[in-house]
Amino acid sequence: MLTKKTLKAATLGMALVGVVMGVNADEAADYPSKPIQFLVAAGAGGGTDNFARVVRPMFEEAVGGARITVVNLPSASGALAHQRTANGAPDGHTLDFASTTLVTSLAAGQNPIGLDQLTPIARMQSDVMALFVNPERYPDFESFLEYARDNPGKVTVGGTHTASPDHVAFLSLRDASGLEMNFIPYDSTGNATANVLGGNIDATTTSLSPLLSYIEAGQMAPILIFSEERLDHYPDVPTTVEHGWDLTDGNDRAIFVHADTPSPIVQRLENAFKEVYDSEEYQSYAERVNLTYREGWMGSEEYRQRLENNYTLYSRLLQNGN
């Protein structure tokens, strides 16, 4: 099992006997003691980048003021951001903002930084995945399902690059449903969407929020949602669980630090981000960009367990190819 290095430390605000990794309770309470870097494991303008930049001023307030620099490191599926975090000082001043791509790229062997080298602070978003089509071609999931069953191997589903959350969502659906379908990777959600609209592919698997404008315009439609229950905004769209498929993973967005970051600082950071998450300002933002379909918050330990479970699942799926 993937494990992290553990440190015995009292909770924030309590006195420590001695020093843990060179940081005692008083020093943890003084956090931050120097400028902070938000390393975004994605390019500018995407969901993870927007998340980091929206959170920045709220986090500054939550920790009592700090100079924060946002640095985008999209290369190698964000692996450079993970490397810099894992190789930096374990003092909580370098924060890695990452999506589910962290664990999918790790499962694919594309990311050299394992879950034992990073400690999750919290997950704050879980964007719901869905299967999207041009509604003029497939009015509902039943018509798509019928065509796929009658034409094994002919259905093509697109999404962003290999080992992305889009790709893993496709693999999960193919694995659970038994449908013979093929995946075509694209360099962006926009290109995958354009190929659906142009009739070059049958569908795309991606999260809901990037395609809202297409949905509103009637150009694209979600026909299957990766969820336990139907969403209020899409009451007529069936879910994976309704079909007996335990597929509910979304595209998570979370914050990580060096694995050796002392427990008092990890707790300090988790508390600060929970304060941000609970704020009216953050919740208004989340609702505005449709990130309230499911609970986004997971604390450090709960999210670590989820990552480990997903790593096992994604490794199996990716071993079977695309």
PDB file of C-alpha atoms in Angstrom:
ATOM      1  CA  MET A   1       0.000   0.000   0.000  1.00  0.00           C
ATOM      2  CA  LEU A   2       1.183   3.529  -0.687  1.00  0.00           C
ATOM      3  CA  THR A   3       1.952   5.136   2.648  1.00  0.00           C
ATOM      4  CA  LYS A   4       3.197   8.465   3.917  1.00  0.00           C
ATOM      5  CA  LYS A   5       5.748   9.236   6.578  1.00  0.00           C
ATOM      6  CA  THR A   6       3.896   9.924   9.785  1.00  0.00           C
ATOM      7  CA  LEU A   7       4.809  12.353  12.521  1.00  0.00           C
ATOM      8  CA  LYS A   8       3.484  12.357  16.071  1.00  0.00           C
ATOM      9  CA  ALA A   9       2.540  15.888  16.952  1.00  0.00           C
ATOM     10  CA  ALA A  10      -0.038  17.632  19.072  1.00  0.00           C
ATOM     11  CA  THR A  11      -2.805  19.524  17.345  1.00  0.00           C
ATOM     12  CA  LEU A  12      -2.258  23.135  16.393  1.00  0.00           C
ATOM     13  CA  GLY A  13      -2.342  25.473  19.366  1.00  0.00           C
ATOM     14  CA  MET A  14      -1.075  22.894  21.891  1.00  0.00           C
ATOM     15  CA  ALA A  15       2.467  22.799  23.179  1.00  0.00           C
ATOM     16  CA  LEU A  16       4.849  20.245  21.742  1.00  0.00           C
ATOM     17  CA  VAL A  17       7.466  18.517  23.799  1.00  0.00           C
ATOM     18  CA  GLY A  18      10.664  19.008  21.865  1.00  0.00           C
ATOM     19  CA  VAL A  19      10.825  19.713  18.159  1.00  0.00           C
ATOM     20  CA  VAL A  20       9.183  17.793  15.305  1.00  0.00           C
ATOM     21  CA  MET A  21      11.131  18.019  12.077  1.00  0.00           C
ATOM     22  CA  GLY A  22      12.500  21.330  13.313  1.00  0.00           C
ATOM     23  CA  VAL A  23       9.057  22.915  13.742  1.00  0.00           C
ATOM     24  CA  ASN A  24       7.432  23.299  17.143  1.00  0.00           C
ATOM     25  CA  ALA A  25       3.916  24.418  17.985  1.00  0.00           C
ATOM     26  CA  ASP A  26       4.872  28.061  18.340  1.00  0.00           C
ATOM     27  CA  GLU A  27       6.513  28.107  14.921  1.00  0.00           C
ATOM     28  CA  ALA A  28       3.494  26.372  13.388  1.00  0.00           C
ATOM     29  CA  ALA A  29       1.237  28.990  14.949  1.00  0.00           C
ATOM     30  CA  ASP A  30       3.436  31.664  13.320  1.00  0.00           C
ATOM     31  CA  TYR A  31       2.821  30.187   9.854  1.00  0.00           C
ATOM     32  CA  PRO A  32       3.335  31.671   7.313  1.00  0.00           C
ATOM     33  CA  SER A  33       6.803  32.967   8.050  1.00  0.00           C
ATOM     34  CA  LYS A  34       7.827  33.718   4.457  1.00  0.00           C
ATOM     35  CA  PRO A  35       6.263  34.115   0.987  1.00  0.00           C
ATOM     36  CA  ILE A  36       4.116  31.245  -0.271  1.00  0.00           C
ATOM     37  CA  GLN A  37       4.075  29.668  -3.719  1.00  0.00           C
ATOM     38  CA  PHE A  38       0.963  28.164  -5.282  1.00  0.00           C
ATOM     39  CA  LEU A  39       2.312  25.722  -7.890  1.00  0.00           C
ATOM     40  CA  VAL A  40      -0.476  24.952 -10.351  1.00  0.00           C
ATOM     41  CA  ALA A  41      -0.037  21.597 -12.088  1.00  0.00           C
ATOM     42  CA  ALA A  42      -1.911  22.875 -15.158  1.00  0.00           C
ATOM     43  CA  GLY A  43      -1.898  25.695 -17.673  1.00  0.00           C
ATOM     44  CA  ALA A  44      -3.372  29.154 -17.281  1.00  0.00           C
ATOM     45  CA  GLY A  45      -7.115  29.522 -17.716  1.00  0.00           C
ATOM     46  CA  GLY A  46      -8.130  25.949 -16.901  1.00  0.00           C
ATOM     47  CA  GLY A  47     -10.193  24.679 -13.997  1.00  0.00           C
ATOM     48  CA  THR A  48      -7.263  24.062 -11.661  1.00  0.00           C
ATOM     49  CA  ASP A  49      -5.693  27.433 -12.452  1.00  0.00           C
ATOM     50  CA  ASN A  50      -8.989  29.260 -11.884  1.00  0.00           C
ATOM     51  CA  PHE A  51      -9.427  27.368  -8.617  1.00  0.00           C
ATOM     52  CA  ALA A  52      -5.998  28.446  -7.318  1.00  0.00           C
ATOM     53  CA  ARG A  53      -6.454  32.077  -8.323  1.00  0.00           C
ATOM     54  CA  VAL A  54      -9.945  32.331  -6.834  1.00  0.00           C
ATOM     55  CA  VAL A  55      -8.771  30.770  -3.571  1.00  0.00           C
ATOM     56  CA  ARG A  56      -5.634  32.925  -3.287  1.00  0.00           C
ATOM     57  CA  PRO A  57      -7.092  36.090  -1.692  1.00  0.00           C
ATOM     58  CA  MET A  58      -9.374  34.052   0.579  1.00  0.00           C
ATOM     59  CA  PHE A  59      -6.427  31.955   1.771  1.00  0.00           C
ATOM     60  CA  GLU A  60      -4.356  35.083   2.370  1.00  0.00           C
ATOM     61  CA  GLU A  61      -7.067  36.337   4.690  1.00  0.00           C
ATOM     62  CA  ALA A  62      -7.453  32.950   6.402  1.00  0.00           C
ATOM     63  CA  VAL A  63      -3.759  32.833   7.367  1.00  0.00           C
ATOM     64  CA  GLY A  64      -3.575  36.444   8.437  1.00  0.00           C
ATOM     65  CA  GLY A  65      -1.817  37.855   5.424  1.00  0.00           C
ATOM     66  CA  ALA A  66       0.890  36.435   3.198  1.00  0.00           C
ATOM     67  CA  ARG A  67       2.625  37.218  -0.070  1.00  0.00           C
ATOM     68  CA  ILE A  68       1.511  34.532  -2.505  1.00  0.00           C
ATOM     69  CA  THR A  69       2.809  33.881  -6.009  1.00  0.00           C
ATOM     70  CA  VAL A  70       0.886  31.641  -8.432  1.00  0.00           C
ATOM     71  CA  VAL A  71       3.140  29.674 -10.796  1.00  0.00           C
ATOM     72  CA  ASN A  72       1.740  27.550 -13.634  1.00  0.00           C
ATOM     73  CA  LEU A  73       3.712  24.360 -14.357  1.00  0.00           C
ATOM     74  CA  PRO A  74       1.633  22.411 -16.895  1.00  0.00           C
ATOM     75  CA  SER A  75       4.393  20.359 -18.522  1.00  0.00           C
ATOM     76  CA  ALA A  76       4.403  16.562 -18.241  1.00  0.00           C
ATOM     77  CA  SER A  77       0.807  16.476 -16.969  1.00  0.00           C
ATOM     78  CA  GLY A  78       1.821  18.729 -14.080  1.00  0.00           C
ATOM     79  CA  ALA A  79       4.649  16.445 -12.913  1.00  0.00           C
ATOM     80  CA  LEU A  80       7.036  19.396 -12.612  1.00  0.00           C
ATOM     81  CA  ALA A  81       4.806  20.992  -9.981  1.00  0.00           C
ATOM     82  CA  HIS A  82       4.768  17.742  -8.015  1.00  0.00           C
ATOM     83  CA  GLN A  83       8.553  17.406  -8.288  1.00  0.00           C
ATOM     84  CA  ARG A  84       9.174  20.936  -7.040  1.00  0.00           C
ATOM     85  CA  THR A  85       6.830  20.377  -4.122  1.00  0.00           C
ATOM     86  CA  ALA A  86       8.366  17.013  -3.180  1.00  0.00           C
ATOM     87  CA  ASN A  87      11.938  18.315  -3.502  1.00  0.00           C
ATOM     88  CA  GLY A  88      11.374  21.636  -1.740  1.00  0.00           C
ATOM     89  CA  ALA A  89      11.455  22.569   1.919  1.00  0.00           C
ATOM     90  CA  PRO A  90       8.903  20.643   4.028  1.00  0.00           C
ATOM     91  CA  ASP A  91       7.577  23.784   5.689  1.00  0.00           C
ATOM     92  CA  GLY A  92       4.183  24.319   4.059  1.00  0.00           C
ATOM     93  CA  HIS A  93       5.224  27.352   2.019  1.00  0.00           C
ATOM     94  CA  THR A  94       5.080  25.475  -1.305  1.00  0.00           C
ATOM     95  CA  LEU A  95       1.545  24.329  -2.115  1.00  0.00           C
ATOM     96  CA  ASP A  96       0.779  22.059  -5.056  1.00  0.00           C
ATOM     97  CA  PHE A  97      -2.642  22.666  -6.656  1.00  0.00           C
ATOM     98  CA  ALA A  98      -3.522  19.567  -8.653  1.00  0.00           C
ATOM     99  CA  SER A  99      -6.431  17.740 -10.245  1.00  0.00           C
ATOM    100  CA  THR A 100      -7.168  14.037 -10.562  1.00  0.00           C
ATOM    101  CA  THR A 101      -4.457  14.027 -13.242  1.00  0.00           C
ATOM    102  CA  LEU A 102      -1.938  13.655 -10.407  1.00  0.00           C
ATOM    103  CA  VAL A 103      -3.093  10.116  -9.638  1.00  0.00           C
ATOM    104  CA  THR A 104      -4.058   9.121 -13.201  1.00  0.00           C
ATOM    105  CA  SER A 105      -0.607  10.106 -14.503  1.00  0.00           C
ATOM    106  CA  LEU A 106       0.995   8.262 -11.587  1.00  0.00           C
ATOM    107  CA  ALA A 107      -1.000   5.134 -12.430  1.00  0.00           C
ATOM    108  CA  ALA A 108       0.106   5.474 -16.064  1.00  0.00           C
ATOM    109  CA  GLY A 109       3.776   5.705 -15.096  1.00  0.00           C
ATOM    110  CA  GLN A 110       4.019   9.293 -16.365  1.00  0.00           C
ATOM    111  CA  ASN A 111       4.541  10.933 -12.968  1.00  0.00           C
ATOM    112  CA  PRO A 112       7.713  10.114 -10.982  1.00  0.00           C
ATOM    113  CA  ILE A 113       6.330  11.546  -7.737  1.00  0.00           C
ATOM    114  CA  GLY A 114       4.435   8.976  -5.688  1.00  0.00           C
ATOM    115  CA  LEU A 115       1.769   9.471  -3.051  1.00  0.00           C
ATOM    116  CA  ASP A 116       4.413   8.763  -0.413  1.00  0.00           C
ATOM    117  CA  GLN A 117       6.195  11.975  -1.424  1.00  0.00           C
ATOM    118  CA  LEU A 118       3.223  14.311  -1.076  1.00  0.00           C
ATOM    119  CA  THR A 119       0.708  14.918   1.691  1.00  0.00           C
ATOM    120  CA  PRO A 120      -2.801  16.014   0.686  1.00  0.00           C
ATOM    121  CA  ILE A 121      -4.057  19.019   2.626  1.00  0.00           C
ATOM    122  CA  ALA A 122      -7.622  18.791   1.353  1.00  0.00           C
ATOM    123  CA  ARG A 123      -9.832  18.234  -1.643  1.00  0.00           C
ATOM    124  CA  MET A 124     -12.079  21.207  -2.343  1.00  0.00           C
ATOM    125  CA  GLN A 125     -13.737  20.324  -5.652  1.00  0.00           C
ATOM    126  CA  SER A 126     -15.114  17.208  -7.322  1.00  0.00           C
ATOM    127  CA  ASP A 127     -16.370  18.145 -10.764  1.00  0.00           C
ATOM    128  CA  VAL A 128     -18.953  15.613 -11.982  1.00  0.00           C
ATOM    129  CA  MET A 129     -18.053  13.582 -15.076  1.00  0.00           C
ATOM    130  CA  ALA A 130     -20.538  12.797 -17.832  1.00  0.00           C
ATOM    131  CA  LEU A 131     -20.874  11.273 -21.281  1.00  0.00           C
ATOM    132  CA  PHE A 132     -21.710  14.010 -23.800  1.00  0.00           C
ATOM    133  CA  VAL A 133     -23.092  13.750 -27.339  1.00  0.00           C
ATOM    134  CA  ASN A 134     -24.530  15.864 -30.093  1.00  0.00           C
ATOM    135  CA  PRO A 135     -28.263  15.496 -29.278  1.00  0.00           C
ATOM    136  CA  GLU A 136     -29.125  15.474 -32.970  1.00  0.00           C
ATOM    137  CA  ARG A 137     -27.238  12.188 -33.268  1.00  0.00           C
ATOM    138  CA  TYR A 138     -28.143  10.552 -29.973  1.00  0.00           C
ATOM    139  CA  PRO A 139     -31.235  11.984 -28.230  1.00  0.00           C
ATOM    140  CA  ASP A 140     -30.615   9.934 -25.073  1.00  0.00           C
ATOM    141  CA  PHE A 141     -28.384   7.296 -23.522  1.00  0.00           C
ATOM    142  CA  GLU A 142     -30.632   4.422 -24.576  1.00  0.00           C
ATOM    143  CA  SER A 143     -30.107   5.268 -28.245  1.00  0.00           C
ATOM    144  CA  PHE A 144     -26.355   5.504 -27.708  1.00  0.00           C
ATOM    145  CA  LEU A 145     -26.345   2.205 -25.801  1.00  0.00           C
ATOM    146  CA  GLU A 146     -28.360   0.457 -28.518  1.00  0.00           C
ATOM    147  CA  TYR A 147     -26.019   1.663 -31.256  1.00  0.00           C
ATOM    148  CA  ALA A 148     -22.909   0.671 -29.286  1.00  0.00           C
ATOM    149  CA  ARG A 149     -24.277  -2.829 -28.628  1.00  0.00           C
ATOM    150  CA  ASP A 150     -25.310  -3.316 -32.252  1.00  0.00           C
ATOM    151  CA  ASN A 151     -22.003  -2.000 -33.601  1.00  0.00           C
ATOM    152  CA  PRO A 152     -19.207  -3.347 -31.417  1.00  0.00           C
ATOM    153  CA  GLY A 153     -15.891  -1.579 -31.927  1.00  0.00           C
ATOM    154  CA  LYS A 154     -17.362   1.207 -34.066  1.00  0.00           C
ATOM    155  CA  VAL A 155     -18.130   3.745 -31.328  1.00  0.00           C
ATOM    156  CA  THR A 156     -15.408   6.326 -30.710  1.00  0.00           C
ATOM    157  CA  VAL A 157     -15.270   8.504 -27.616  1.00  0.00           C
ATOM    158  CA  GLY A 158     -12.901  11.447 -27.316  1.00  0.00           C
ATOM    159  CA  GLY A 159     -11.378  13.363 -24.455  1.00  0.00           C
ATOM    160  CA  THR A 160      -8.225  15.073 -23.346  1.00  0.00           C
ATOM    161  CA  HIS A 161      -4.892  13.274 -23.479  1.00  0.00           C
ATOM    162  CA  THR A 162      -4.148   9.667 -22.528  1.00  0.00           C
ATOM    163  CA  ALA A 163      -4.268   9.006 -18.755  1.00  0.00           C
ATOM    164  CA  SER A 164      -6.365  12.127 -18.165  1.00  0.00           C
ATOM    165  CA  PRO A 165      -9.531  12.121 -16.022  1.00  0.00           C
ATOM    166  CA  ASP A 166     -11.481  12.058 -19.318  1.00  0.00           C
ATOM    167  CA  HIS A 167      -9.614   8.952 -20.447  1.00  0.00           C
ATOM    168  CA  VAL A 168     -10.011   7.174 -17.105  1.00  0.00           C
ATOM    169  CA  ALA A 169     -13.752   7.973 -17.095  1.00  0.00           C
ATOM    170  CA  PHE A 170     -13.997   6.338 -20.527  1.00  0.00           C
ATOM    171  CA  LEU A 171     -12.021   3.284 -19.391  1.00  0.00           C
ATOM    172  CA  SER A 172     -14.200   2.953 -16.285  1.00  0.00           C
ATOM    173  CA  LEU A 173     -17.382   3.094 -18.377  1.00  0.00           C
ATOM    174  CA  ARG A 174     -16.078   0.603 -20.925  1.00  0.00           C
ATOM    175  CA  ASP A 175     -14.927  -1.746 -18.177  1.00  0.00           C
ATOM    176  CA  ALA A 176     -18.221  -1.640 -16.273  1.00  0.00           C
ATOM    177  CA  SER A 177     -20.573  -1.734 -19.264  1.00  0.00           C
ATOM    178  CA  GLY A 178     -18.696  -4.262 -21.393  1.00  0.00           C
ATOM    179  CA  LEU A 179     -19.234  -2.074 -24.460  1.00  0.00           C
ATOM    180  CA  GLU A 180     -16.592  -2.328 -27.195  1.00  0.00           C
ATOM    181  CA  MET A 181     -15.607   1.312 -27.710  1.00  0.00           C
ATOM    182  CA  ASN A 182     -12.436   3.170 -28.671  1.00  0.00           C
ATOM    183  CA  PHE A 183     -10.878   6.301 -27.174  1.00  0.00           C
ATOM    184  CA  ILE A 184      -9.320   9.124 -29.190  1.00  0.00           C
ATOM    185  CA  PRO A 185      -7.153  11.598 -27.233  1.00  0.00           C
ATOM    186  CA  TYR A 186      -7.169  15.316 -28.032  1.00  0.00           C
ATOM    187  CA  ASP A 187      -5.019  18.147 -26.745  1.00  0.00           C
ATOM    188  CA  SER A 188      -7.987  20.018 -25.274  1.00  0.00           C
ATOM    189  CA  THR A 189     -11.628  19.679 -24.287  1.00  0.00           C
ATOM    190  CA  GLY A 190     -12.443  22.182 -27.017  1.00  0.00           C
ATOM    191  CA  ASN A 191     -10.994  19.979 -29.740  1.00  0.00           C
ATOM    192  CA  ALA A 192     -12.791  16.898 -28.456  1.00  0.00           C
ATOM    193  CA  THR A 193     -16.044  18.848 -28.374  1.00  0.00           C
ATOM    194  CA  ALA A 194     -15.518  20.163 -31.901  1.00  0.00           C
ATOM    195  CA  ASN A 195     -15.048  16.626 -33.178  1.00  0.00           C
ATOM    196  CA  VAL A 196     -18.294  15.513 -31.538  1.00  0.00           C
ATOM    197  CA  LEU A 197     -20.125  18.432 -33.125  1.00  0.00           C
ATOM    198  CA  GLY A 198     -18.500  17.695 -36.492  1.00  0.00           C
ATOM    199  CA  GLY A 199     -19.582  14.063 -36.401  1.00  0.00           C
ATOM    200  CA  ASN A 200     -16.026  12.716 -36.369  1.00  0.00           C
ATOM    201  CA  ILE A 201     -16.556  10.904 -33.044  1.00  0.00           C
ATOM    202  CA  ASP A 202     -19.654   9.710 -31.243  1.00  0.00           C
ATOM    203  CA  ALA A 203     -19.184  11.215 -27.792  1.00  0.00           C
ATOM    204  CA  THR A 204     -16.818  12.702 -25.255  1.00  0.00           C
ATOM    205  CA  THR A 205     -16.279  12.004 -21.564  1.00  0.00           C
ATOM    206  CA  THR A 206     -15.472  15.094 -19.545  1.00  0.00           C
ATOM    207  CA  SER A 207     -16.691  17.072 -16.571  1.00  0.00           C
ATOM    208  CA  LEU A 208     -19.838  19.174 -16.657  1.00  0.00           C
ATOM    209  CA  SER A 209     -18.491  22.647 -15.985  1.00  0.00           C
ATOM    210  CA  PRO A 210     -16.403  23.124 -19.192  1.00  0.00           C
ATOM    211  CA  LEU A 211     -19.391  22.394 -21.463  1.00  0.00           C
ATOM    212  CA  LEU A 212     -22.079  24.498 -19.812  1.00  0.00           C
ATOM    213  CA  SER A 213     -22.233  27.021 -22.657  1.00  0.00           C
ATOM    214  CA  TYR A 214     -22.644  24.206 -25.224  1.00  0.00           C
ATOM    215  CA  ILE A 215     -25.385  22.620 -23.118  1.00  0.00           C
ATOM    216  CA  GLU A 216     -27.235  25.920 -22.790  1.00  0.00           C
ATOM    217  CA  ALA A 217     -26.997  26.441 -26.551  1.00  0.00           C
ATOM    218  CA  GLY A 218     -28.427  22.964 -27.202  1.00  0.00           C
ATOM    219  CA  GLN A 219     -25.310  21.868 -29.126  1.00  0.00           C
ATOM    220  CA  MET A 220     -24.153  19.249 -26.624  1.00  0.00           C
ATOM    221  CA  ALA A 221     -26.074  17.176 -24.116  1.00  0.00           C
ATOM    222  CA  PRO A 222     -25.065  14.980 -21.184  1.00  0.00           C
ATOM    223  CA  ILE A 223     -26.739  11.604 -21.632  1.00  0.00           C
ATOM    224  CA  LEU A 224     -25.120   9.706 -18.740  1.00  0.00           C
ATOM    225  CA  ILE A 225     -23.851  11.245 -15.507  1.00  0.00           C
ATOM    226  CA  PHE A 226     -21.242   9.600 -13.273  1.00  0.00           C
ATOM    227  CA  SER A 227     -23.208   9.965 -10.079  1.00  0.00           C
ATOM    228  CA  GLU A 228     -25.244   8.061  -7.505  1.00  0.00           C
ATOM    229  CA  GLU A 229     -28.311  10.258  -7.877  1.00  0.00           C
ATOM    230  CA  ARG A 230     -29.746  12.357 -10.690  1.00  0.00           C
ATOM    231  CA  LEU A 231     -28.729  15.999 -10.608  1.00  0.00           C
ATOM    232  CA  ASP A 232     -31.346  18.672  -9.980  1.00  0.00           C
ATOM    233  CA  HIS A 233     -30.272  20.560 -13.112  1.00  0.00           C
ATOM    234  CA  TYR A 234     -30.563  17.410 -15.257  1.00  0.00           C
ATOM    235  CA  PRO A 235     -33.441  15.393 -13.787  1.00  0.00           C
ATOM    236  CA  ASP A 236     -34.038  13.448 -17.017  1.00  0.00           C
ATOM    237  CA  VAL A 237     -30.441  12.268 -17.435  1.00  0.00           C
ATOM    238  CA  PRO A 238     -29.753   8.786 -16.007  1.00  0.00           C
ATOM    239  CA  THR A 239     -26.747   7.989 -13.835  1.00  0.00           C
ATOM    240  CA  THR A 240     -24.117   5.273 -13.957  1.00  0.00           C
ATOM    241  CA  VAL A 241     -25.331   3.849 -10.651  1.00  0.00           C
ATOM    242  CA  GLU A 242     -28.856   3.475 -12.046  1.00  0.00           C
ATOM    243  CA  HIS A 243     -27.369   1.112 -14.612  1.00  0.00           C
ATOM    244  CA  GLY A 244     -25.621  -0.872 -11.902  1.00  0.00           C
ATOM    245  CA  TRP A 245     -22.193   0.643 -12.551  1.00  0.00           C
ATOM    246  CA  ASP A 246     -20.378   1.931  -9.480  1.00  0.00           C
ATOM    247  CA  LEU A 247     -18.792   4.844 -11.331  1.00  0.00           C
ATOM    248  CA  THR A 248     -19.011   8.128  -9.466  1.00  0.00           C
ATOM    249  CA  ASP A 249     -15.503   9.575  -9.729  1.00  0.00           C
ATOM    250  CA  GLY A 250     -15.217  13.206 -10.687  1.00  0.00           C
ATOM    251  CA  ASN A 251     -12.314  15.452 -11.594  1.00  0.00           C
ATOM    252  CA  ASP A 252     -11.009  16.386  -8.151  1.00  0.00           C
ATOM    253  CA  ARG A 253      -9.053  19.531  -7.371  1.00  0.00           C
ATOM    254  CA  ALA A 254      -6.934  19.512  -4.250  1.00  0.00           C
ATOM    255  CA  ILE A 255      -3.892  20.942  -2.485  1.00  0.00           C
ATOM    256  CA  PHE A 256      -0.716  19.044  -1.559  1.00  0.00           C
ATOM    257  CA  VAL A 257       2.525  19.710   0.328  1.00  0.00           C
ATOM    258  CA  HIS A 258       5.834  17.930   0.880  1.00  0.00           C
ATOM    259  CA  ALA A 259       5.293  14.578   2.623  1.00  0.00           C
ATOM    260  CA  ASP A 260       7.576  15.542   5.518  1.00  0.00           C
ATOM    261  CA  THR A 261       5.646  18.693   6.373  1.00  0.00           C
ATOM    262  CA  PRO A 262       5.071  18.533  10.153  1.00  0.00           C
ATOM    263  CA  SER A 263       1.597  17.650  11.354  1.00  0.00           C
ATOM    264  CA  PRO A 264       0.953  21.012  13.087  1.00  0.00           C
ATOM    265  CA  ILE A 265       1.506  22.863   9.812  1.00  0.00           C
ATOM    266  CA  VAL A 266      -0.584  20.355   7.837  1.00  0.00           C
ATOM    267  CA  GLN A 267      -3.385  20.900  10.340  1.00  0.00           C
ATOM    268  CA  ARG A 268      -2.938  24.669  10.147  1.00  0.00           C
ATOM    269  CA  LEU A 269      -3.275  24.519   6.370  1.00  0.00           C
ATOM    270  CA  GLU A 270      -6.256  22.169   6.452  1.00  0.00           C
ATOM    271  CA  ASN A 271      -8.043  24.480   8.896  1.00  0.00           C
ATOM    272  CA  ALA A 272      -7.306  27.510   6.719  1.00  0.00           C
ATOM    273  CA  PHE A 273      -8.635  25.883   3.552  1.00  0.00           C
ATOM    274  CA  LYS A 274     -11.722  24.633   5.404  1.00  0.00           C
ATOM    275  CA  GLU A 275     -12.362  28.231   6.483  1.00  0.00           C
ATOM    276  CA  VAL A 276     -12.065  29.261   2.827  1.00  0.00           C
ATOM    277  CA  TYR A 277     -14.350  26.436   1.690  1.00  0.00           C
ATOM    278  CA  ASP A 278     -17.050  27.342   4.216  1.00  0.00           C
ATOM    279  CA  SER A 279     -16.978  31.034   3.361  1.00  0.00           C
ATOM    280  CA  GLU A 280     -19.886  32.657   1.550  1.00  0.00           C
ATOM    281  CA  GLU A 281     -17.494  34.012  -1.063  1.00  0.00           C
ATOM    282  CA  TYR A 282     -16.131  30.579  -1.995  1.00  0.00           C
ATOM    283  CA  GLN A 283     -19.539  28.903  -2.006  1.00  0.00           C
ATOM    284  CA  SER A 284     -20.898  31.645  -4.285  1.00  0.00           C
ATOM    285  CA  TYR A 285     -18.033  30.996  -6.692  1.00  0.00           C
ATOM    286  CA  ALA A 286     -18.611  27.222  -6.573  1.00  0.00           C
ATOM    287  CA  GLU A 287     -22.299  27.639  -7.293  1.00  0.00           C
ATOM    288  CA  ARG A 288     -21.607  30.071 -10.129  1.00  0.00           C
ATOM    289  CA  VAL A 289     -19.389  27.549 -11.943  1.00  0.00           C
ATOM    290  CA  ASN A 290     -21.610  24.545 -11.107  1.00  0.00           C
ATOM    291  CA  LEU A 291     -19.287  22.858  -8.629  1.00  0.00           C
ATOM    292  CA  THR A 292     -21.970  22.216  -6.036  1.00  0.00           C
ATOM    293  CA  TYR A 293     -23.505  19.092  -7.558  1.00  0.00           C
ATOM    294  CA  ARG A 294     -21.657  17.020  -4.963  1.00  0.00           C
ATOM    295  CA  GLU A 295     -19.768  17.756  -1.761  1.00  0.00           C
ATOM    296  CA  GLY A 296     -16.288  18.908  -2.635  1.00  0.00           C
ATOM    297  CA  TRP A 297     -14.612  18.923   0.754  1.00  0.00           C
ATOM    298  CA  MET A 298     -12.430  16.070   1.987  1.00  0.00           C
ATOM    299  CA  GLY A 299      -9.872  16.477   4.742  1.00  0.00           C
ATOM    300  CA  SER A 300      -6.295  15.265   4.538  1.00  0.00           C
ATOM    301  CA  GLU A 301      -6.635  11.701   5.806  1.00  0.00           C
ATOM    302  CA  GLU A 302      -9.932  10.934   4.074  1.00  0.00           C
ATOM    303  CA  TYR A 303      -8.600  12.213   0.751  1.00  0.00           C
ATOM    304  CA  ARG A 304      -5.384  10.224   1.070  1.00  0.00           C
ATOM    305  CA  GLN A 305      -7.437   7.032   1.348  1.00  0.00           C
ATOM    306  CA  ARG A 306      -9.453   7.987  -1.716  1.00  0.00           C
ATOM    307  CA  LEU A 307      -6.259   8.634  -3.699  1.00  0.00           C
ATOM    308  CA  GLU A 308      -4.817   5.262  -2.742  1.00  0.00           C
ATOM    309  CA  ASN A 309      -8.019   3.457  -3.747  1.00  0.00           C
ATOM    310  CA  ASN A 310      -8.198   5.326  -7.049  1.00  0.00           C
ATOM    311  CA  TYR A 311      -4.542   4.610  -7.784  1.00  0.00           C
ATOM    312  CA  THR A 312      -5.259   0.872  -7.531  1.00  0.00           C
ATOM    313  CA  LEU A 313      -8.322   1.154  -9.794  1.00  0.00           C
ATOM    314  CA  TYR A 314      -6.700   3.410 -12.391  1.00  0.00           C
ATOM    315  CA  SER A 315      -3.578   1.244 -12.568  1.00  0.00           C
ATOM    316  CA  ARG A 316      -5.718  -1.762 -13.477  1.00  0.00           C
ATOM    317  CA  LEU A 317      -7.727   0.130 -16.073  1.00  0.00           C
ATOM    318  CA  LEU A 318      -4.722   1.709 -17.754  1.00  0.00           C
ATOM    319  CA  GLN A 319      -2.893  -1.595 -17.949  1.00  0.00           C
ATOM    320  CA  ASN A 320      -5.632  -2.772 -20.310  1.00  0.00           C
ATOM    321  CA  GLY A 321      -4.815   0.004 -22.779  1.00  0.00           C
ATOM    322  CA  ASN A 322      -7.053   2.551 -24.414  1.00  0.00           C
TER     323      ASN A 322
END
